[in-house]
PDB file of C-alpha atoms in Angstrom:
ATOM      1  CA  UNK V  14     117.053 153.023  24.011  1.00 39.00           C
ATOM      2  CA  UNK V  15     114.209 155.342  22.936  1.00 44.00           C
ATOM      3  CA  UNK V  16     110.867 155.604  24.754  1.00 45.00           C
ATOM      4  CA  UNK V  17     109.049 153.147  22.447  1.00 46.00           C
ATOM      5  CA  UNK V  18     111.789 150.521  22.899  1.00 42.00           C
ATOM      6  CA  UNK V  19     111.723 151.091  26.652  1.00 41.00           C
ATOM      7  CA  UNK V  20     107.975 150.481  26.743  1.00 43.00           C
ATOM      8  CA  UNK V  21     108.317 147.305  24.706  1.00 46.00           C
ATOM      9  CA  UNK V  22     111.100 146.125  27.007  1.00 41.00           C
ATOM     10  CA  UNK V  23     109.045 146.831  30.151  1.00 47.00           C
ATOM     11  CA  UNK V  24     105.885 145.231  28.755  1.00 42.00           C
ATOM     12  CA  UNK V  25     107.228 141.679  28.803  1.00 55.00           C
ATOM     13  CA  UNK V  26     105.020 140.400  31.608  1.00 74.00           C
ATOM     14  CA  UNK V  27     101.753 139.087  30.177  1.00 76.00           C
ATOM     15  CA  UNK V  28      98.899 138.661  32.620  1.00 78.00           C
ATOM     16  CA  UNK V  29      98.341 135.281  34.185  1.00 69.00           C
ATOM     17  CA  UNK V  30      95.811 134.055  36.685  1.00 68.00           C
ATOM     18  CA  UNK V  31      98.122 135.495  39.360  1.00 68.00           C
ATOM     19  CA  UNK V  32      97.611 138.971  37.856  1.00 75.00           C
ATOM     20  CA  UNK V  33      93.898 138.751  38.503  1.00 81.00           C
ATOM     21  CA  UNK V  34      92.431 139.826  41.790  1.00 85.00           C
ATOM     22  CA  UNK V  35      89.092 138.958  43.284  1.00 89.00           C
ATOM     23  CA  UNK V  36      86.871 141.849  44.322  1.00 92.00           C
ATOM     24  CA  UNK V  37      84.148 140.658  46.680  1.00 91.00           C
ATOM     25  CA  UNK V  38      81.778 143.561  47.237  1.00 95.00           C
ATOM     26  CA  UNK V  39      78.022 142.979  47.419  1.00 97.00           C
ATOM     27  CA  UNK V  40      77.124 146.170  45.483  1.00 97.00           C
ATOM     28  CA  UNK V  41      79.425 145.009  42.668  1.00 97.00           C
ATOM     29  CA  UNK V  42      77.751 141.599  42.649  1.00 97.00           C
ATOM     30  CA  UNK V  43      74.372 143.347  42.291  1.00 96.00           C
ATOM     31  CA  UNK V  44      75.576 145.517  39.387  1.00 96.00           C
ATOM     32  CA  UNK V  45      77.107 142.536  37.610  1.00 96.00           C
ATOM     33  CA  UNK V  46      73.824 140.609  37.998  1.00 94.00           C
ATOM     34  CA  UNK V  47      71.959 143.466  36.314  1.00 94.00           C
ATOM     35  CA  UNK V  48      74.568 143.746  33.549  1.00 93.00           C
ATOM     36  CA  UNK V  49      74.435 139.978  32.962  1.00 92.00           C
ATOM     37  CA  UNK V  50      70.775 140.453  31.998  1.00 90.00           C
ATOM     38  CA  UNK V  51      71.930 142.854  29.262  1.00 88.00           C
ATOM     39  CA  UNK V  52      74.123 140.312  27.485  1.00 88.00           C
ATOM     40  CA  UNK V  53      77.186 138.144  27.899  1.00 89.00           C
ATOM     41  CA  UNK V  54      79.264 139.654  30.677  1.00 92.00           C
ATOM     42  CA  UNK V  55      83.005 139.624  31.284  1.00 92.00           C
ATOM     43  CA  UNK V  56      84.296 141.331  34.419  1.00 95.00           C
ATOM     44  CA  UNK V  57      87.899 140.888  35.558  1.00 92.00           C
ATOM     45  CA  UNK V  58      90.127 142.856  37.905  1.00 95.00           C
ATOM     46  CA  UNK V  59      93.912 142.987  37.625  1.00 92.00           C
ATOM     47  CA  UNK V  60      96.904 144.266  39.536  1.00 91.00           C
ATOM     48  CA  UNK V  61      99.663 144.259  36.886  1.00 88.00           C
ATOM     49  CA  UNK V  62     103.189 143.496  38.023  1.00 86.00           C
ATOM     50  CA  UNK V  63     105.173 145.367  36.933  1.00 86.00           C
ATOM     51  CA  UNK V  64     102.670 148.196  36.901  1.00 87.00           C
ATOM     52  CA  UNK V  65     101.880 150.050  33.700  1.00 88.00           C
ATOM     53  CA  UNK V  66     103.642 153.390  33.756  1.00 81.00           C
ATOM     54  CA  UNK V  67     103.185 154.882  30.279  1.00 79.00           C
ATOM     55  CA  UNK V  68     101.971 158.484  30.507  1.00 82.00           C
ATOM     56  CA  UNK V  69     100.397 158.597  27.051  1.00 87.00           C
ATOM     57  CA  UNK V  70      96.849 157.225  27.319  1.00 90.00           C
ATOM     58  CA  UNK V  71      96.988 155.290  24.032  1.00 88.00           C
ATOM     59  CA  UNK V  72     100.294 153.677  25.081  1.00 91.00           C
ATOM     60  CA  UNK V  73      98.856 152.780  28.508  1.00 91.00           C
ATOM     61  CA  UNK V  74      95.842 151.103  26.932  1.00 92.00           C
ATOM     62  CA  UNK V  75      98.018 149.415  24.297  1.00 91.00           C
ATOM     63  CA  UNK V  76     100.332 147.970  26.959  1.00 91.00           C
ATOM     64  CA  UNK V  77      97.400 146.820  29.067  1.00 91.00           C
ATOM     65  CA  UNK V  78      95.741 145.063  26.124  1.00 91.00           C
ATOM     66  CA  UNK V  79      99.011 143.461  24.991  1.00 90.00           C
ATOM     67  CA  UNK V  80      99.563 142.036  28.458  1.00 89.00           C
ATOM     68  CA  UNK V  81      95.874 141.021  28.774  1.00 90.00           C
ATOM     69  CA  UNK V  82      95.513 139.429  25.316  1.00 88.00           C
ATOM     70  CA  UNK V  83      96.674 135.888  26.187  1.00 86.00           C
ATOM     71  CA  UNK V  84      94.408 135.742  29.220  1.00 86.00           C
ATOM     72  CA  UNK V  85      91.526 137.274  27.219  1.00 88.00           C
ATOM     73  CA  UNK V  86      91.542 134.254  24.914  1.00 88.00           C
ATOM     74  CA  UNK V  87      90.534 132.075  27.867  1.00 85.00           C
ATOM     75  CA  UNK V  88      87.459 134.267  28.481  1.00 85.00           C
ATOM     76  CA  UNK V  89      84.450 135.096  26.328  1.00 87.00           C
ATOM     77  CA  UNK V  90      86.371 138.185  25.093  1.00 88.00           C
ATOM     78  CA  UNK V  91      88.497 135.965  22.865  1.00 88.00           C
ATOM     79  CA  UNK V  92      91.062 137.478  20.516  1.00 88.00           C
ATOM     80  CA  UNK V  93      91.991 141.107  21.299  1.00 90.00           C
ATOM     81  CA  UNK V  94      92.942 143.159  18.258  1.00 85.00           C
ATOM     82  CA  UNK V  95      96.322 144.907  18.215  1.00 81.00           C
ATOM     83  CA  UNK V  96      94.694 147.843  16.442  1.00 82.00           C
ATOM     84  CA  UNK V  97      91.776 148.247  18.817  1.00 84.00           C
ATOM     85  CA  UNK V  98      90.252 151.276  17.118  1.00 85.00           C
ATOM     86  CA  UNK V  99      88.813 154.455  18.567  1.00 91.00           C
ATOM     87  CA  UNK V 100      88.238 154.881  22.274  1.00 94.00           C
ATOM     88  CA  UNK V 101      87.078 157.609  24.628  1.00 95.00           C
ATOM     89  CA  UNK V 102      88.574 158.507  27.961  1.00 96.00           C
ATOM     90  CA  UNK V 103      86.014 158.921  30.708  1.00 96.00           C
ATOM     91  CA  UNK V 104      86.330 160.149  34.261  1.00 95.00           C
ATOM     92  CA  UNK V 105      84.472 158.427  37.085  1.00 95.00           C
ATOM     93  CA  UNK V 106      81.264 160.448  36.629  1.00 96.00           C
ATOM     94  CA  UNK V 107      81.176 159.891  32.876  1.00 97.00           C
ATOM     95  CA  UNK V 108      81.785 156.182  33.491  1.00 97.00           C
ATOM     96  CA  UNK V 109      78.926 156.110  35.967  1.00 97.00           C
ATOM     97  CA  UNK V 110      76.652 157.736  33.385  1.00 96.00           C
ATOM     98  CA  UNK V 111      77.767 155.351  30.660  1.00 96.00           C
ATOM     99  CA  UNK V 112      77.094 152.307  32.872  1.00 96.00           C
ATOM    100  CA  UNK V 113      73.724 153.761  33.818  1.00 95.00           C
ATOM    101  CA  UNK V 114      72.868 153.998  30.114  1.00 92.00           C
ATOM    102  CA  UNK V 115      73.834 150.330  29.633  1.00 92.00           C
ATOM    103  CA  UNK V 116      71.645 149.259  32.556  1.00 92.00           C
ATOM    104  CA  UNK V 117      68.671 151.315  31.351  1.00 90.00           C
ATOM    105  CA  UNK V 118      69.075 150.253  27.705  1.00 86.00           C
ATOM    106  CA  UNK V 119      69.324 146.578  28.555  1.00 81.00           C
ATOM    107  CA  UNK V 120      70.218 144.051  25.903  1.00 75.00           C
ATOM    108  CA  UNK V 121      68.697 143.447  22.510  1.00 69.00           C
ATOM    109  CA  UNK V 122      65.378 142.658  24.141  1.00 65.00           C
ATOM    110  CA  UNK V 123      65.554 145.346  26.844  1.00 68.00           C
ATOM    111  CA  UNK V 124      66.327 144.843  30.502  1.00 59.00           C
ATOM    112  CA  UNK V 125      64.319 142.171  32.278  1.00 53.00           C
ATOM    113  CA  UNK V 126      64.513 143.838  35.695  1.00 65.00           C
ATOM    114  CA  UNK V 127      62.550 146.951  34.856  1.00 74.00           C
ATOM    115  CA  UNK V 128      64.662 149.070  37.200  1.00 84.00           C
ATOM    116  CA  UNK V 129      63.521 152.628  37.668  1.00 89.00           C
ATOM    117  CA  UNK V 130      65.996 155.398  36.905  1.00 91.00           C
ATOM    118  CA  UNK V 131      66.461 156.031  40.636  1.00 94.00           C
ATOM    119  CA  UNK V 132      67.121 152.360  41.413  1.00 94.00           C
ATOM    120  CA  UNK V 133      69.415 151.905  38.409  1.00 94.00           C
ATOM    121  CA  UNK V 134      71.421 154.975  39.469  1.00 95.00           C
ATOM    122  CA  UNK V 135      71.737 153.569  42.977  1.00 97.00           C
ATOM    123  CA  UNK V 136      72.937 150.165  41.745  1.00 96.00           C
ATOM    124  CA  UNK V 137      75.638 151.746  39.565  1.00 97.00           C
ATOM    125  CA  UNK V 138      76.712 154.339  42.148  1.00 97.00           C
ATOM    126  CA  UNK V 139      76.852 151.845  45.007  1.00 98.00           C
ATOM    127  CA  UNK V 140      78.977 149.401  42.979  1.00 97.00           C
ATOM    128  CA  UNK V 141      81.505 152.032  41.921  1.00 97.00           C
ATOM    129  CA  UNK V 142      81.603 153.466  45.431  1.00 97.00           C
ATOM    130  CA  UNK V 143      82.262 150.016  46.905  1.00 97.00           C
ATOM    131  CA  UNK V 144      85.047 149.116  44.483  1.00 97.00           C
ATOM    132  CA  UNK V 145      86.596 152.575  44.188  1.00 96.00           C
ATOM    133  CA  UNK V 146      85.945 154.310  47.531  1.00 94.00           C
ATOM    134  CA  UNK V 147      87.499 157.640  48.492  1.00 92.00           C
ATOM    135  CA  UNK V 148      90.409 158.352  48.559  1.00 90.00           C
ATOM    136  CA  UNK V 149      90.718 155.875  45.649  1.00 91.00           C
ATOM    137  CA  UNK V 150      87.751 157.132  43.659  1.00 92.00           C
ATOM    138  CA  UNK V 151      89.693 158.829  40.859  1.00 93.00           C
ATOM    139  CA  UNK V 152      89.501 156.722  37.705  1.00 94.00           C
ATOM    140  CA  UNK V 153      90.667 156.808  34.123  1.00 95.00           C
ATOM    141  CA  UNK V 154      88.279 154.748  32.025  1.00 97.00           C
ATOM    142  CA  UNK V 155      88.816 153.729  28.417  1.00 96.00           C
ATOM    143  CA  UNK V 156      85.539 153.097  26.593  1.00 95.00           C
ATOM    144  CA  UNK V 157      85.859 151.271  23.289  1.00 93.00           C
ATOM    145  CA  UNK V 158      83.905 153.170  20.663  1.00 91.00           C
ATOM    146  CA  UNK V 159      84.113 150.416  18.073  1.00 88.00           C
ATOM    147  CA  UNK V 160      83.023 146.802  18.472  1.00 87.00           C
ATOM    148  CA  UNK V 161      86.095 145.685  16.512  1.00 85.00           C
ATOM    149  CA  UNK V 162      88.454 145.670  19.521  1.00 89.00           C
ATOM    150  CA  UNK V 163      87.806 142.000  20.344  1.00 87.00           C
ATOM    151  CA  UNK V 164      86.158 138.831  19.113  1.00 86.00           C
ATOM    152  CA  UNK V 165      83.172 138.987  21.512  1.00 86.00           C
ATOM    153  CA  UNK V 166      82.039 142.511  20.687  1.00 88.00           C
ATOM    154  CA  UNK V 167      82.789 142.227  16.959  1.00 87.00           C
ATOM    155  CA  UNK V 168      80.078 139.565  16.690  1.00 82.00           C
ATOM    156  CA  UNK V 169      77.541 141.353  18.906  1.00 82.00           C
ATOM    157  CA  UNK V 170      74.476 143.406  18.092  1.00 82.00           C
ATOM    158  CA  UNK V 171      74.854 145.673  21.132  1.00 84.00           C
ATOM    159  CA  UNK V 172      78.019 145.997  23.186  1.00 89.00           C
ATOM    160  CA  UNK V 173      79.654 148.180  25.795  1.00 92.00           C
ATOM    161  CA  UNK V 174      83.269 147.652  26.768  1.00 93.00           C
ATOM    162  CA  UNK V 175      85.539 149.431  29.224  1.00 96.00           C
ATOM    163  CA  UNK V 176      88.959 149.218  30.800  1.00 95.00           C
ATOM    164  CA  UNK V 177      89.054 151.215  34.040  1.00 96.00           C
ATOM    165  CA  UNK V 178      92.240 152.109  35.889  1.00 95.00           C
ATOM    166  CA  UNK V 179      92.590 153.297  39.468  1.00 94.00           C
ATOM    167  CA  UNK V 180      96.235 154.306  39.341  1.00 90.00           C
ATOM    168  CA  UNK V 181      96.972 154.826  43.044  1.00 91.00           C
ATOM    169  CA  UNK V 182      96.168 151.152  43.755  1.00 93.00           C
ATOM    170  CA  UNK V 183      97.324 149.839  40.351  1.00 92.00           C
ATOM    171  CA  UNK V 184      93.854 148.299  40.011  1.00 94.00           C
ATOM    172  CA  UNK V 185      92.505 147.675  36.500  1.00 95.00           C
ATOM    173  CA  UNK V 186      89.018 146.460  35.592  1.00 96.00           C
ATOM    174  CA  UNK V 187      87.937 144.981  32.269  1.00 95.00           C
ATOM    175  CA  UNK V 188      84.172 145.160  31.876  1.00 96.00           C
ATOM    176  CA  UNK V 189      82.422 144.037  28.730  1.00 94.00           C
ATOM    177  CA  UNK V 190      78.732 143.423  28.001  1.00 92.00           C
ATOM    178  CA  UNK V 191      77.805 142.072  24.585  1.00 89.00           C
ATOM    179  CA  UNK V 192      74.444 140.837  23.338  1.00 87.00           C
ATOM    180  CA  UNK V 193      73.635 139.023  20.127  1.00 80.00           C
ATOM    181  CA  UNK V 194      70.060 139.130  18.913  1.00 71.00           C
TER     182      UNK V 194
END
């Protein structure tokens, strides 16, 4: 069996409600409230079983999305495309900056909170620090650079979508904000 066949064989466990995990952290709740003002928000955490072990980043993301796709249809994300298009890989600090940009940009009609740069930075930092505290702060984050990866973002005017992975805890986070004018 070659590596591609092995990955297909191992990737037989689609996500179910049991794959999801609830993260109850007040700083996260505050960030999600701000992001919800920027558009339709989807935020879901997962602990895949079996865990995703592919070393190639595209294969890791592909396996995650294949396993997530059935569950995604029951959320606002809708249909996930098999050919999800270009993506960027961000570290934790780049992810923090990207989320900060989303918060400051707001939705199609700007943010309704009027957060200052200092307060917006604090909201984003505190949320990431609460969910991914040291020694589990190292992240690999996939940012979708095309809105064509799923049904929700394809129909949006402004969107930001991420899949974050904290490998040591096998914790994955799908975060998507999409606004239609």
